[in-house]
mmCIF file of C-alpha atoms in Angstrom:
data_model
loop_
_atom_site.group_PDB
_atom_site.id
_atom_site.type_symbol
_atom_site.label_atom_id
_atom_site.label_comp_id
_atom_site.label_asym_id
_atom_site.label_seq_id
_atom_site.Cartn_x
_atom_site.Cartn_y
_atom_site.Cartn_z
ATOM 1 C CA UNK A 768 0.026 0.003 -0.092
ATOM 2 C CA UNK A 769 1.810 2.864 -1.308
ATOM 3 C CA UNK A 770 0.769 6.526 -0.463
ATOM 4 C CA UNK A 771 -0.721 6.741 -3.727
ATOM 5 C CA UNK A 772 -3.058 4.213 -3.394
ATOM 6 C CA UNK A 773 -6.519 4.583 -1.638
ATOM 7 C CA UNK A 774 -6.902 2.670 1.687
ATOM 8 C CA UNK A 775 -9.313 0.174 1.973
ATOM 9 C CA UNK A 776 -12.454 1.146 4.221
ATOM 10 C CA UNK A 777 -10.779 -1.138 7.114
ATOM 11 C CA UNK A 778 -7.750 0.631 6.686
ATOM 12 C CA UNK A 779 -9.493 3.726 7.067
ATOM 13 C CA UNK A 780 -11.267 2.529 10.137
ATOM 14 C CA UNK A 781 -8.171 1.364 11.704
ATOM 15 C CA UNK A 782 -6.433 4.775 11.100
ATOM 16 C CA UNK A 783 -9.350 6.554 12.429
ATOM 17 C CA UNK A 784 -8.865 4.222 15.589
ATOM 18 C CA UNK A 785 -5.235 5.187 16.083
ATOM 19 C CA UNK A 786 -5.962 9.342 15.280
ATOM 20 C CA UNK A 787 -8.175 9.519 18.437
ATOM 21 C CA UNK A 788 -4.758 9.310 20.172
ATOM 22 C CA UNK A 789 -2.258 9.400 17.496
ATOM 23 C CA UNK A 790 0.604 9.368 19.926
ATOM 24 C CA UNK A 791 -0.571 6.607 22.265
ATOM 25 C CA UNK A 792 0.217 2.762 21.909
ATOM 26 C CA UNK A 793 -2.703 0.597 21.348
ATOM 27 C CA UNK A 794 -3.441 -3.015 21.769
ATOM 28 C CA UNK A 795 -4.429 -5.127 18.615
ATOM 29 C CA UNK A 796 -7.886 -6.070 20.741
ATOM 30 C CA UNK A 797 -8.651 -2.753 21.672
ATOM 31 C CA UNK A 798 -8.432 -1.878 18.007
ATOM 32 C CA UNK A 799 -10.485 -4.660 16.988
ATOM 33 C CA UNK A 800 -13.208 -3.734 19.473
ATOM 34 C CA UNK A 801 -13.183 -0.107 18.443
ATOM 35 C CA UNK A 802 -13.381 -0.676 14.987
ATOM 36 C CA UNK A 803 -15.409 -3.968 15.043
ATOM 37 C CA UNK A 804 -12.964 -5.688 12.520
ATOM 38 C CA UNK A 805 -11.901 -9.400 13.511
ATOM 39 C CA UNK A 806 -8.662 -10.904 13.880
ATOM 40 C CA UNK A 807 -8.319 -12.089 10.358
ATOM 41 C CA UNK A 808 -8.862 -8.805 8.987
ATOM 42 C CA UNK A 809 -7.105 -6.285 11.354
ATOM 43 C CA UNK A 810 -4.039 -8.021 11.475
ATOM 44 C CA UNK A 811 -3.115 -7.942 7.729
ATOM 45 C CA UNK A 812 -4.151 -4.325 8.067
ATOM 46 C CA UNK A 813 -1.788 -3.751 10.802
ATOM 47 C CA UNK A 814 0.832 -5.906 8.872
ATOM 48 C CA UNK A 815 0.714 -3.341 5.940
ATOM 49 C CA UNK A 816 0.755 -0.275 7.598
ATOM 50 C CA UNK A 817 3.583 -1.406 9.566
ATOM 51 C CA UNK A 818 5.434 -2.514 6.344
ATOM 52 C CA UNK A 819 4.748 0.913 5.016
ATOM 53 C CA UNK A 820 6.285 2.901 7.859
ATOM 54 C CA UNK A 821 2.956 4.182 9.125
ATOM 55 C CA UNK A 822 3.048 2.255 11.958
ATOM 56 C CA UNK A 823 5.537 1.384 14.545
ATOM 57 C CA UNK A 824 5.146 -1.751 16.978
ATOM 58 C CA UNK A 825 6.584 -3.013 20.251
ATOM 59 C CA UNK A 826 6.283 -5.524 22.959
ATOM 60 C CA UNK A 827 4.671 -4.841 26.463
ATOM 61 C CA UNK A 828 6.521 -6.997 29.028
ATOM 62 C CA UNK A 829 4.090 -9.098 30.901
ATOM 63 C CA UNK A 830 3.939 -11.672 33.600
ATOM 64 C CA UNK A 831 6.460 -14.279 33.879
ATOM 65 C CA UNK A 832 5.177 -17.534 31.726
ATOM 66 C CA UNK A 833 3.162 -15.398 29.817
ATOM 67 C CA UNK A 834 4.162 -14.067 26.134
ATOM 68 C CA UNK A 835 4.214 -10.370 25.774
ATOM 69 C CA UNK A 836 1.468 -8.188 24.380
ATOM 70 C CA UNK A 837 2.204 -6.598 21.309
ATOM 71 C CA UNK A 838 1.272 -2.622 21.100
ATOM 72 C CA UNK A 839 0.903 -0.527 17.829
ATOM 73 C CA UNK A 840 1.481 3.460 17.295
ATOM 74 C CA UNK A 841 1.106 5.682 14.403
ATOM 75 C CA UNK A 842 4.679 7.006 13.375
ATOM 76 C CA UNK A 843 5.061 10.708 12.073
ATOM 77 C CA UNK A 844 4.733 9.611 8.469
ATOM 78 C CA UNK A 845 1.619 7.459 9.811
ATOM 79 C CA UNK A 846 -0.064 10.378 11.205
ATOM 80 C CA UNK A 847 0.177 12.421 8.088
ATOM 81 C CA UNK A 848 -1.090 9.734 6.033
ATOM 82 C CA UNK A 849 -3.881 8.975 8.248
ATOM 83 C CA UNK A 850 -4.941 12.640 8.484
ATOM 84 C CA UNK A 851 -5.006 12.710 4.591
ATOM 85 C CA UNK A 852 -7.137 9.637 3.991
ATOM 86 C CA UNK A 853 -8.893 9.304 7.223
ATOM 87 C CA UNK A 854 -10.298 12.426 8.877
ATOM 88 C CA UNK A 855 -10.681 12.290 12.367
ATOM 89 C CA UNK A 856 -14.502 11.607 13.307
ATOM 90 C CA UNK A 857 -15.785 12.169 16.891
ATOM 91 C CA UNK A 858 -19.139 11.292 18.802
ATOM 92 C CA UNK A 859 -20.996 8.013 19.025
ATOM 93 C CA UNK A 860 -22.509 8.564 15.572
ATOM 94 C CA UNK A 861 -18.870 8.951 13.585
ATOM 95 C CA UNK A 862 -17.925 5.897 15.595
ATOM 96 C CA UNK A 863 -20.696 3.550 14.665
ATOM 97 C CA UNK A 864 -20.301 5.105 10.981
ATOM 98 C CA UNK A 865 -16.812 3.907 10.954
ATOM 99 C CA UNK A 866 -17.508 0.761 12.180
ATOM 100 C CA UNK A 867 -20.786 0.322 9.619
ATOM 101 C CA UNK A 868 -18.403 1.249 6.804
ATOM 102 C CA UNK A 869 -15.901 -0.954 7.879
ATOM 103 C CA UNK A 870 -17.940 -4.258 8.098
ATOM 104 C CA UNK A 871 -19.867 -3.597 4.556
ATOM 105 C CA UNK B 665 -1.557 -11.795 18.449
ATOM 106 C CA UNK B 666 -2.990 -14.492 20.248
ATOM 107 C CA UNK B 667 -1.856 -13.338 23.441
ATOM 108 C CA UNK B 668 -4.652 -10.818 23.225
ATOM 109 C CA UNK B 669 -6.861 -14.332 23.681
ATOM 110 C CA UNK B 670 -6.500 -13.614 27.441
ATOM 111 C CA UNK B 671 -8.438 -10.365 27.162
ATOM 112 C CA UNK B 672 -11.340 -11.700 25.151
ATOM 113 C CA UNK B 673 -14.376 -11.476 26.773
ATOM 114 C CA UNK B 674 -16.369 -14.413 25.593
ATOM 115 C CA UNK B 675 -15.661 -18.113 24.166
ATOM 116 C CA UNK B 676 -17.026 -17.386 20.967
ATOM 117 C CA UNK B 677 -15.217 -13.936 20.231
ATOM 118 C CA UNK B 678 -12.144 -15.962 21.725
ATOM 119 C CA UNK B 679 -12.511 -18.797 19.111
ATOM 120 C CA UNK B 680 -13.205 -16.174 16.196
ATOM 121 C CA UNK B 681 -10.128 -14.335 17.258
ATOM 122 C CA UNK B 682 -8.182 -17.802 17.178
ATOM 123 C CA UNK B 683 -9.115 -18.493 13.685
ATOM 124 C CA UNK B 684 -8.274 -15.347 12.387
ATOM 125 C CA UNK B 685 -5.458 -15.150 14.141
ATOM 126 C CA UNK B 686 -4.283 -18.473 12.913
ATOM 127 C CA UNK B 687 -5.282 -17.669 9.349
ATOM 128 C CA UNK B 688 -3.103 -14.532 9.024
ATOM 129 C CA UNK B 689 -0.165 -16.459 10.708
ATOM 130 C CA UNK B 690 -0.784 -19.416 7.949
ATOM 131 C CA UNK B 691 -1.346 -16.878 5.090
ATOM 132 C CA UNK B 692 2.177 -14.919 5.771
ATOM 133 C CA UNK B 693 4.185 -17.790 7.054
ATOM 134 C CA UNK B 694 3.250 -19.564 3.490
ATOM 135 C CA UNK B 695 3.781 -16.306 1.582
ATOM 136 C CA UNK B 696 7.198 -15.829 3.095
ATOM 137 C CA UNK B 697 8.156 -19.818 2.279
ATOM 138 C CA UNK B 698 6.990 -19.293 -1.262
ATOM 139 C CA UNK B 699 8.860 -16.063 -1.957
ATOM 140 C CA UNK B 700 12.018 -17.730 -0.360
ATOM 141 C CA UNK B 701 12.026 -20.920 -2.475
ATOM 142 C CA UNK B 702 10.868 -18.541 -5.742
ATOM 143 C CA UNK B 703 13.491 -16.048 -5.104
ATOM 144 C CA UNK B 704 16.133 -18.675 -4.246
ATOM 145 C CA UNK B 705 15.251 -20.384 -7.828
ATOM 146 C CA UNK B 706 15.421 -18.174 -10.176
ATOM 147 C CA UNK B 707 18.115 -15.681 -7.978
ATOM 148 C CA UNK B 708 16.439 -13.423 -7.091
ATOM 149 C CA UNK B 709 16.674 -11.056 -3.749
ATOM 150 C CA UNK B 710 14.095 -11.513 -1.420
ATOM 151 C CA UNK B 711 13.321 -7.982 -0.777
ATOM 152 C CA UNK B 712 11.600 -7.725 -4.089
ATOM 153 C CA UNK B 713 8.285 -6.700 -4.136
ATOM 154 C CA UNK B 714 5.334 -8.793 -5.042
ATOM 155 C CA UNK B 715 4.663 -7.110 -8.223
ATOM 156 C CA UNK B 716 8.466 -7.572 -9.381
ATOM 157 C CA UNK B 717 8.340 -11.236 -8.396
ATOM 158 C CA UNK B 718 5.072 -11.855 -10.380
ATOM 159 C CA UNK B 719 6.793 -10.073 -13.463
ATOM 160 C CA UNK B 720 9.631 -12.246 -12.941
ATOM 161 C CA UNK B 721 7.730 -15.524 -12.869
ATOM 162 C CA UNK B 722 5.578 -14.117 -15.864
ATOM 163 C CA UNK B 723 9.262 -14.044 -17.696
ATOM 164 C CA UNK B 724 10.277 -17.356 -16.304
ATOM 165 C CA UNK B 725 7.076 -18.793 -17.718
ATOM 166 C CA UNK B 726 7.205 -17.250 -21.097
ATOM 167 C CA UNK B 727 11.116 -18.870 -21.444
ATOM 168 C CA UNK B 728 9.404 -22.027 -20.747
ATOM 169 C CA UNK B 729 6.536 -21.607 -23.230
ATOM 170 C CA UNK B 730 9.063 -20.421 -25.626
ATOM 171 C CA UNK B 731 11.044 -23.325 -25.521
ATOM 172 C CA UNK B 732 8.057 -25.747 -25.452
ATOM 173 C CA UNK B 733 6.712 -23.618 -28.515
ATOM 174 C CA UNK B 734 10.170 -24.364 -30.429
ATOM 175 C CA UNK B 735 10.277 -27.996 -29.742
ATOM 176 C CA UNK B 736 6.864 -27.919 -31.157
ATOM 177 C CA UNK B 737 7.973 -26.412 -34.300
ATOM 178 C CA UNK B 738 10.551 -28.484 -34.686
ATOM 179 C CA UNK B 739 8.686 -31.610 -34.218
ATOM 180 C CA UNK B 740 6.010 -30.350 -36.670
ATOM 181 C CA UNK B 741 8.589 -29.442 -39.027
ATOM 182 C CA UNK B 742 9.654 -32.702 -39.263
ATOM 183 C CA UNK B 743 5.982 -34.544 -39.404
ATOM 184 C CA UNK B 744 4.679 -32.102 -41.655
ATOM 185 C CA UNK B 745 7.324 -30.381 -43.567
ATOM 186 C CA UNK B 746 9.974 -32.748 -44.234
ATOM 187 C CA UNK B 747 8.046 -35.116 -46.322
ATOM 188 C CA UNK B 748 6.823 -32.281 -48.426
ATOM 189 C CA UNK B 749 10.206 -30.721 -48.928
ATOM 190 C CA UNK B 750 12.262 -34.069 -49.383
ATOM 191 C CA UNK B 751 9.808 -36.602 -50.441
ATOM 192 C CA UNK B 752 11.549 -39.497 -51.103
ATOM 193 C CA UNK B 753 13.778 -39.264 -48.086
ATOM 194 C CA UNK B 754 10.825 -40.161 -45.670
ATOM 195 C CA UNK B 755 12.613 -38.521 -43.093
ATOM 196 C CA UNK B 756 9.942 -38.693 -40.619
ATOM 197 C CA UNK B 757 10.832 -42.540 -40.339
ATOM 198 C CA UNK B 758 14.567 -42.263 -39.811
ATOM 199 C CA UNK B 759 15.816 -42.354 -36.364
ATOM 200 C CA UNK B 760 18.950 -39.751 -36.933
ATOM 201 C CA UNK B 761 15.961 -37.295 -38.538
ATOM 202 C CA UNK B 762 14.140 -37.749 -35.249
ATOM 203 C CA UNK B 763 16.972 -37.111 -32.899
ATOM 204 C CA UNK B 764 18.031 -33.988 -35.033
ATOM 205 C CA UNK B 765 14.517 -32.737 -34.886
ATOM 206 C CA UNK B 766 13.740 -33.587 -31.561
ATOM 207 C CA UNK B 767 16.699 -32.856 -29.606
ATOM 208 C CA UNK B 768 19.560 -31.374 -31.590
ATOM 209 C CA UNK B 769 18.022 -28.566 -33.210
ATOM 210 C CA UNK B 770 15.921 -27.513 -30.367
ATOM 211 C CA UNK B 771 18.787 -27.708 -27.895
ATOM 212 C CA UNK B 772 20.741 -25.708 -30.357
ATOM 213 C CA UNK B 773 18.005 -23.226 -30.975
ATOM 214 C CA UNK B 774 17.782 -23.218 -26.664
ATOM 215 C CA UNK B 775 21.429 -22.535 -26.240
ATOM 216 C CA UNK B 776 21.571 -19.616 -28.945
ATOM 217 C CA UNK B 777 18.437 -18.126 -27.609
ATOM 218 C CA UNK B 778 19.559 -18.246 -23.816
ATOM 219 C CA UNK B 779 23.035 -16.686 -24.656
ATOM 220 C CA UNK B 780 21.360 -13.638 -26.769
ATOM 221 C CA UNK B 781 18.639 -12.922 -24.045
ATOM 222 C CA UNK B 782 20.904 -13.457 -21.025
ATOM 223 C CA UNK B 783 22.218 -9.786 -20.708
ATOM 224 C CA UNK B 784 18.601 -8.342 -21.409
ATOM 225 C CA UNK B 785 16.115 -10.737 -20.279
ATOM 226 C CA UNK B 786 18.354 -13.385 -18.143
ATOM 227 C CA UNK B 787 14.942 -14.699 -16.304
ATOM 228 C CA UNK B 788 13.560 -15.549 -19.436
ATOM 229 C CA UNK B 789 16.827 -17.017 -20.541
ATOM 230 C CA UNK B 790 16.607 -19.348 -17.191
ATOM 231 C CA UNK B 791 13.215 -20.492 -18.490
ATOM 232 C CA UNK B 792 14.847 -21.353 -21.682
ATOM 233 C CA UNK B 793 17.577 -23.068 -20.084
ATOM 234 C CA UNK B 794 15.056 -24.702 -17.927
ATOM 235 C CA UNK B 795 13.015 -26.286 -20.919
ATOM 236 C CA UNK B 796 16.273 -27.567 -22.376
ATOM 237 C CA UNK B 797 17.063 -29.184 -19.530
ATOM 238 C CA UNK B 798 13.971 -30.977 -19.260
ATOM 239 C CA UNK B 799 14.311 -31.904 -22.817
ATOM 240 C CA UNK B 800 17.566 -33.303 -22.595
ATOM 241 C CA UNK B 801 16.734 -35.206 -19.277
ATOM 242 C CA UNK B 802 14.164 -36.893 -20.827
ATOM 243 C CA UNK B 803 16.398 -37.752 -23.979
ATOM 244 C CA UNK B 804 18.715 -39.161 -21.801
ATOM 245 C CA UNK B 805 15.957 -41.267 -19.536
ATOM 246 C CA UNK B 806 14.376 -42.472 -22.977
ATOM 247 C CA UNK B 807 17.555 -43.747 -24.455
ATOM 248 C CA UNK B 808 18.682 -45.528 -21.133
ATOM 249 C CA UNK B 809 15.558 -47.129 -20.835
ATOM 250 C CA UNK B 810 15.115 -47.800 -24.738
ATOM 251 C CA UNK B 811 18.387 -48.336 -25.771
#
């Protein structure tokens, strides 16, 4: 997904979810709950965004014996890309619209 | 990915999450394995984009098809044109003419084509050489088993 290619509705929904708190690290499951996207759809989007350097990932240390959790955050280029292709929506109605568009 | 399972609320959602995650892991592991095998096979760097890899795979296929076409042309030439051009010679029934038409002439064409294309279309040249190698292998196996 280059900067010239229009992102899919699912990618737009993910970008909008990240834009709500652009500097914050987010868990994949939180993004899934917010966008309504299942893991099979969400993670390819996250991987593509990370490959394009729009998203950065890190591991969160967890309890001993449990694997660490992955955290994601928009990069500077990612924020610019998100603002260009996924204008931030506010309010409950906007969130439902984003989820509905992502599901359709 | 699967670590998120600890935070999924219901069993059904957990099952859907696991199945989706397993699908993603399988898809990307297959994609990476195929890319590694194809890249190694045609001497490509693994960092090539999928579009470029598809282009190279298409070039390799064209090379193979060209070699198949040349072989078909040589066999067709022997079966159809030789009786017209040399009617009394019955070349289509002579073993040396068959070897010439089916093996030596095509192999010579493959080798020259590969040399000509090597510097401009290397992957296509490799496809032609692959066809040549297949024909040569078939020739060797045939003559060792049939005498």
